[in-house]
Amino acid sequence: MSLRLIPLALAAVPMTLALKALNFRKQALIQAAEGLTSATVAVAMALSGWGPWSLVVGFLAGSTMGAILWWIRPGWRPRWHFDKAVASGLLHSGIRLWSAANLAQMIDGANRLFIGGILGLVQLGHYEILSRVVHAPMQSLVGIHDRVTISAFCREQDDREKVGRWFLRLSGMMLILTSLFAGPLFFFSDILIPTLFGPGWEAAINPARALALFTFLAPLLSNPAVFVAMRRTGLLLKFTTIRAAITLSLLFAAA
C-alpha cells in the first residue's frame, strides 16, 4: 500500500494548481474516475480469488489512474531549475504544516489509545462507531471548506480586512451548519441512539452528547486556511501544540 505514495506525489503539483484556480470540476471528474477504477479493479480481482490483495491492487490502480489524468494538460511543465528562495519558503512552511498535522493526528490517536487501553475494547468500539457517525458529516464539510478557503484567502492575502470579513462570515455559516446536525444529537440523543443502533447502546447516549458539543465547536478550533494565507504557519503550529498538550494532559489526569 505504501507504493500509493508514488502516484499521489506525482499528482500533487497539477492537483494543487487546479485547487489554486478553483477548478473543482476537474478535481471532481478525476476523483470519480479514480474511484471507479479502484472499485472495478478490486471487485474483478476479488471475484478472481485474490482475497485482501484485491483491495490493495484496487487502491494502487485508482491512484495511478488519477496521476495519469492529472498530467493530461496540467498547465505546467517541470523544469531543471532550482530556486533556493522558493525552496526555503516551501521547506519552512511545509515543516510547520506537517508538524501541525502530525500533532492533530496524535491527539486523535491518543483518544483511542486511552479508551482502548484503559476502558477496554467494548468502549473503544462504542467510541469508534459514534465518532464516525458524529464526525463524518462534519469532516466532509470542513474538508470542502478548507479546500475552497485556502485558495480564496491566498488570492486576497494582501487585503487583510477582506480576509477577516470573509473569515467571520464563513465561520458563522459553518457554526450554523454544524448546529443543524449537532443540536438534535445533543438534545435528542436519548431517542436517536437507541433508534439508530438498538437498545444495547444506552451507555453511548452521554458520550454522543459530548461528541455533538465538540462537533459544534470544531469550526472554531482551527482554521488552517487563515494561517496559511496570512503566512503564519508558525502560529498554527503553536496553536496545535497547545491543543495537544492540553488534550494529553487531560487524558493522563483521567487515566
CSV table of C-alpha atoms in Angstrom, one decimal, residues 13-230:
chain,number,residue,atom,x,y,z
A,13,VAL,CA,1.5,19.7,-8.2
A,14,PRO,CA,-1.1,19.6,-11.0
A,15,MET,CA,-3.8,18.9,-8.4
A,16,THR,CA,-2.7,21.9,-6.3
A,17,LEU,CA,-2.7,24.2,-9.3
A,18,ALA,CA,-6.3,23.1,-10.1
A,19,LEU,CA,-7.2,23.9,-6.5
A,20,LYS,CA,-5.4,27.3,-6.7
A,21,ALA,CA,-7.5,28.1,-9.8
A,22,LEU,CA,-10.7,26.9,-8.0
A,23,ASN,CA,-11.1,24.3,-10.8
A,24,PHE,CA,-13.2,21.9,-8.7
A,25,ARG,CA,-14.9,20.4,-11.8
A,26,LYS,CA,-11.7,18.8,-13.0
A,27,GLN,CA,-10.9,17.6,-9.5
A,28,ALA,CA,-14.4,16.0,-9.2
A,29,LEU,CA,-14.1,14.3,-12.6
A,30,ILE,CA,-10.7,12.9,-11.8
A,31,GLN,CA,-11.7,11.7,-8.4
A,32,ALA,CA,-14.7,10.0,-9.9
A,33,ALA,CA,-12.6,8.2,-12.4
A,34,GLU,CA,-10.1,7.2,-9.7
A,35,GLY,CA,-12.8,5.8,-7.5
A,36,LEU,CA,-14.4,3.9,-10.4
A,37,THR,CA,-11.1,2.4,-11.4
A,38,SER,CA,-10.3,1.4,-7.9
A,39,ALA,CA,-13.7,-0.3,-7.4
A,40,THR,CA,-13.7,-2.0,-10.8
A,41,VAL,CA,-10.2,-3.5,-10.3
A,42,ALA,CA,-10.8,-4.5,-6.7
A,43,VAL,CA,-14.1,-6.3,-7.4
A,44,ALA,CA,-12.7,-8.0,-10.5
A,45,MET,CA,-9.7,-9.3,-8.6
A,46,ALA,CA,-11.8,-10.3,-5.6
A,47,LEU,CA,-14.0,-12.4,-7.9
A,48,SER,CA,-10.8,-14.0,-9.3
A,49,GLY,CA,-9.9,-15.1,-5.8
A,50,TRP,CA,-7.2,-12.6,-4.8
A,51,GLY,CA,-8.7,-12.0,-1.4
A,52,PRO,CA,-7.4,-8.9,0.5
A,53,TRP,CA,-4.8,-8.3,-2.2
A,54,SER,CA,-7.7,-7.2,-4.4
A,55,LEU,CA,-8.2,-4.1,-2.2
A,56,VAL,CA,-4.5,-3.2,-2.3
A,57,VAL,CA,-4.3,-3.5,-6.1
A,58,GLY,CA,-7.5,-1.6,-6.5
A,59,PHE,CA,-6.3,1.3,-4.4
A,60,LEU,CA,-3.0,1.3,-6.4
A,61,ALA,CA,-4.8,1.2,-9.7
A,62,GLY,CA,-7.1,4.1,-8.8
A,63,SER,CA,-4.2,6.3,-7.6
A,64,THR,CA,-2.2,5.5,-10.7
A,65,MET,CA,-5.2,6.4,-12.9
A,66,GLY,CA,-5.6,9.7,-11.0
A,67,ALA,CA,-1.9,10.6,-11.5
A,68,ILE,CA,-2.2,9.9,-15.3
A,69,LEU,CA,-5.3,12.0,-15.6
A,70,TRP,CA,-3.8,14.9,-13.7
A,71,TRP,CA,-0.9,15.1,-16.1
A,72,ILE,CA,-3.2,15.5,-19.1
A,73,ARG,CA,-3.0,19.2,-19.9
A,74,PRO,CA,-1.8,20.2,-16.4
A,75,GLY,CA,-1.0,23.8,-17.4
A,76,TRP,CA,2.6,23.4,-16.1
A,77,ARG,CA,5.7,21.5,-17.0
A,78,PRO,CA,8.7,20.8,-14.7
A,79,ARG,CA,12.0,22.5,-15.5
A,80,TRP,CA,15.6,21.7,-14.4
A,81,HIS,CA,15.8,24.9,-12.4
A,82,PHE,CA,16.2,25.2,-8.6
A,83,ASP,CA,15.2,28.4,-6.8
A,84,LYS,CA,16.7,28.5,-3.3
A,85,ALA,CA,14.4,31.2,-2.1
A,86,VAL,CA,11.3,29.4,-3.1
A,87,ALA,CA,12.6,26.1,-1.9
A,88,SER,CA,13.5,27.6,1.5
A,89,GLY,CA,10.0,29.1,1.9
A,90,LEU,CA,8.3,25.9,1.0
A,91,LEU,CA,10.5,23.9,3.3
A,92,HIS,CA,9.9,26.1,6.4
A,93,SER,CA,6.2,26.3,5.8
A,94,GLY,CA,5.9,22.7,4.9
A,95,ILE,CA,7.7,21.5,8.1
A,96,ARG,CA,5.3,23.6,10.2
A,97,LEU,CA,2.2,22.4,8.4
A,98,TRP,CA,3.4,18.8,8.5
A,99,SER,CA,4.2,19.1,12.2
A,100,ALA,CA,0.8,20.6,13.0
A,101,ALA,CA,-0.9,17.8,11.1
A,102,ASN,CA,1.0,15.1,12.9
A,103,LEU,CA,0.1,16.7,16.3
A,104,ALA,CA,-3.6,16.7,15.3
A,105,GLN,CA,-3.2,13.0,14.3
A,106,MET,CA,-1.5,12.3,17.7
A,107,ILE,CA,-4.5,13.9,19.5
A,108,ASP,CA,-6.8,11.6,17.6
A,109,GLY,CA,-4.6,8.6,18.3
A,110,ALA,CA,-4.3,9.4,22.0
A,111,ASN,CA,-8.0,9.3,22.4
A,112,ARG,CA,-8.2,5.8,21.0
A,113,LEU,CA,-5.2,4.7,23.0
A,114,PHE,CA,-6.7,6.0,26.2
A,115,ILE,CA,-10.1,4.5,25.6
A,116,GLY,CA,-8.9,1.1,24.4
A,117,GLY,CA,-6.1,0.7,26.9
A,118,ILE,CA,-7.8,2.0,30.0
A,119,LEU,CA,-11.5,1.5,29.4
A,120,GLY,CA,-11.4,-1.6,27.2
A,121,LEU,CA,-12.3,-2.7,23.6
A,122,VAL,CA,-16.0,-2.6,24.1
A,123,GLN,CA,-15.9,1.1,25.0
A,124,LEU,CA,-13.4,1.7,22.1
A,125,GLY,CA,-15.9,0.1,19.7
A,126,HIS,CA,-18.6,2.4,21.0
A,127,TYR,CA,-16.4,5.4,20.6
A,128,GLU,CA,-15.3,4.4,17.0
A,129,ILE,CA,-18.9,3.9,15.8
A,130,LEU,CA,-20.1,7.1,17.4
A,131,SER,CA,-17.2,9.2,16.3
A,132,ARG,CA,-17.7,8.1,12.7
A,133,VAL,CA,-21.4,8.9,12.8
A,134,VAL,CA,-20.9,12.2,14.5
A,135,HIS,CA,-17.7,13.4,12.8
A,136,ALA,CA,-18.1,12.1,9.3
A,137,PRO,CA,-20.5,14.8,8.1
A,138,MET,CA,-18.5,17.5,9.9
A,139,GLN,CA,-15.2,16.3,8.4
A,140,SER,CA,-16.6,16.2,4.9
A,141,LEU,CA,-17.9,19.8,5.4
A,142,VAL,CA,-14.7,21.0,6.8
A,143,GLY,CA,-12.7,19.4,4.1
A,144,ILE,CA,-14.7,21.2,1.4
A,145,HIS,CA,-14.5,24.4,3.3
A,146,ASP,CA,-10.7,24.2,3.7
A,147,ARG,CA,-10.0,23.4,0.0
A,148,VAL,CA,-12.0,26.4,-1.1
A,149,THR,CA,-10.9,28.9,1.5
A,150,ILE,CA,-7.2,28.3,1.2
A,151,SER,CA,-7.2,29.3,-2.5
A,152,ALA,CA,-9.6,32.2,-1.9
A,153,PHE,CA,-7.8,33.6,1.1
A,154,CYS,CA,-4.4,33.3,-0.6
A,155,ARG,CA,-5.6,35.3,-3.5
A,156,GLU,CA,-6.7,38.1,-1.3
A,157,GLN,CA,-3.9,37.7,1.4
A,158,ASP,CA,-2.7,41.3,1.0
A,159,ASP,CA,-6.2,42.7,1.8
A,160,ARG,CA,-6.4,41.7,5.5
A,161,GLU,CA,-9.7,43.5,6.0
A,162,LYS,CA,-11.4,41.4,3.3
A,163,VAL,CA,-9.8,38.1,4.6
A,164,GLY,CA,-11.0,39.0,8.1
A,165,ARG,CA,-14.5,39.7,6.8
A,166,TRP,CA,-14.7,36.5,4.8
A,167,PHE,CA,-13.4,34.5,7.8
A,168,LEU,CA,-16.1,35.8,10.1
A,169,ARG,CA,-18.8,35.2,7.6
A,170,LEU,CA,-17.6,31.7,6.8
A,171,SER,CA,-17.2,30.8,10.5
A,172,GLY,CA,-20.7,31.9,11.2
A,173,MET,CA,-22.0,29.8,8.3
A,174,MET,CA,-20.1,26.8,9.5
A,175,LEU,CA,-21.4,27.2,13.0
A,176,ILE,CA,-25.0,27.3,11.6
A,177,LEU,CA,-24.4,24.2,9.5
A,178,THR,CA,-22.8,22.2,12.3
A,179,SER,CA,-25.5,23.3,14.8
A,180,LEU,CA,-28.2,21.9,12.5
A,181,PHE,CA,-26.5,18.5,12.9
A,182,ALA,CA,-25.1,18.7,16.5
A,183,GLY,CA,-28.2,20.3,18.1
A,184,PRO,CA,-30.6,17.4,17.5
A,185,LEU,CA,-27.9,14.9,18.5
A,186,PHE,CA,-27.2,16.8,21.7
A,187,PHE,CA,-30.8,17.3,22.8
A,188,PHE,CA,-32.3,14.1,21.5
A,189,SER,CA,-29.5,11.5,21.7
A,190,ASP,CA,-31.6,9.5,24.2
A,191,ILE,CA,-34.1,8.9,21.3
A,192,LEU,CA,-31.7,8.9,18.3
A,193,ILE,CA,-29.0,6.5,19.7
A,194,PRO,CA,-31.4,3.6,20.6
A,195,THR,CA,-33.3,4.2,17.3
A,196,LEU,CA,-30.2,4.1,15.2
A,197,PHE,CA,-28.2,1.4,16.9
A,198,GLY,CA,-30.6,-0.6,19.0
A,199,PRO,CA,-31.5,-0.9,22.7
A,200,GLY,CA,-28.0,-2.1,23.8
A,201,TRP,CA,-26.4,1.3,23.2
A,202,GLU,CA,-27.8,3.3,26.1
A,203,ALA,CA,-24.3,3.7,27.5
A,204,ALA,CA,-23.4,5.7,24.4
A,205,ILE,CA,-26.0,8.4,24.9
A,206,ASN,CA,-23.9,10.8,27.1
A,207,PRO,CA,-20.7,10.3,25.1
A,208,ALA,CA,-22.8,11.1,22.0
A,209,ARG,CA,-23.8,14.4,23.6
A,210,ALA,CA,-20.2,15.2,24.4
A,211,LEU,CA,-19.2,14.5,20.8
A,212,ALA,CA,-22.0,16.6,19.5
A,213,LEU,CA,-20.8,19.5,21.6
A,214,PHE,CA,-17.3,19.1,20.1
A,215,THR,CA,-18.7,18.9,16.6
A,216,PHE,CA,-20.5,22.2,17.1
A,217,LEU,CA,-17.3,23.9,18.3
A,218,ALA,CA,-14.9,22.2,15.8
A,219,PRO,CA,-15.1,25.0,13.2
A,220,LEU,CA,-13.6,27.4,15.8
A,221,LEU,CA,-10.8,25.1,17.0
A,222,SER,CA,-8.5,25.5,14.0
A,223,ASN,CA,-8.7,27.1,10.6
A,224,PRO,CA,-5.5,26.4,8.6
A,225,ALA,CA,-6.7,28.5,5.6
A,226,VAL,CA,-6.3,31.7,7.5
A,227,PHE,CA,-2.9,30.8,9.0
A,228,VAL,CA,-1.6,29.7,5.5
A,229,ALA,CA,-3.0,32.8,3.8
A,230,MET,CA,-1.5,35.2,6.4
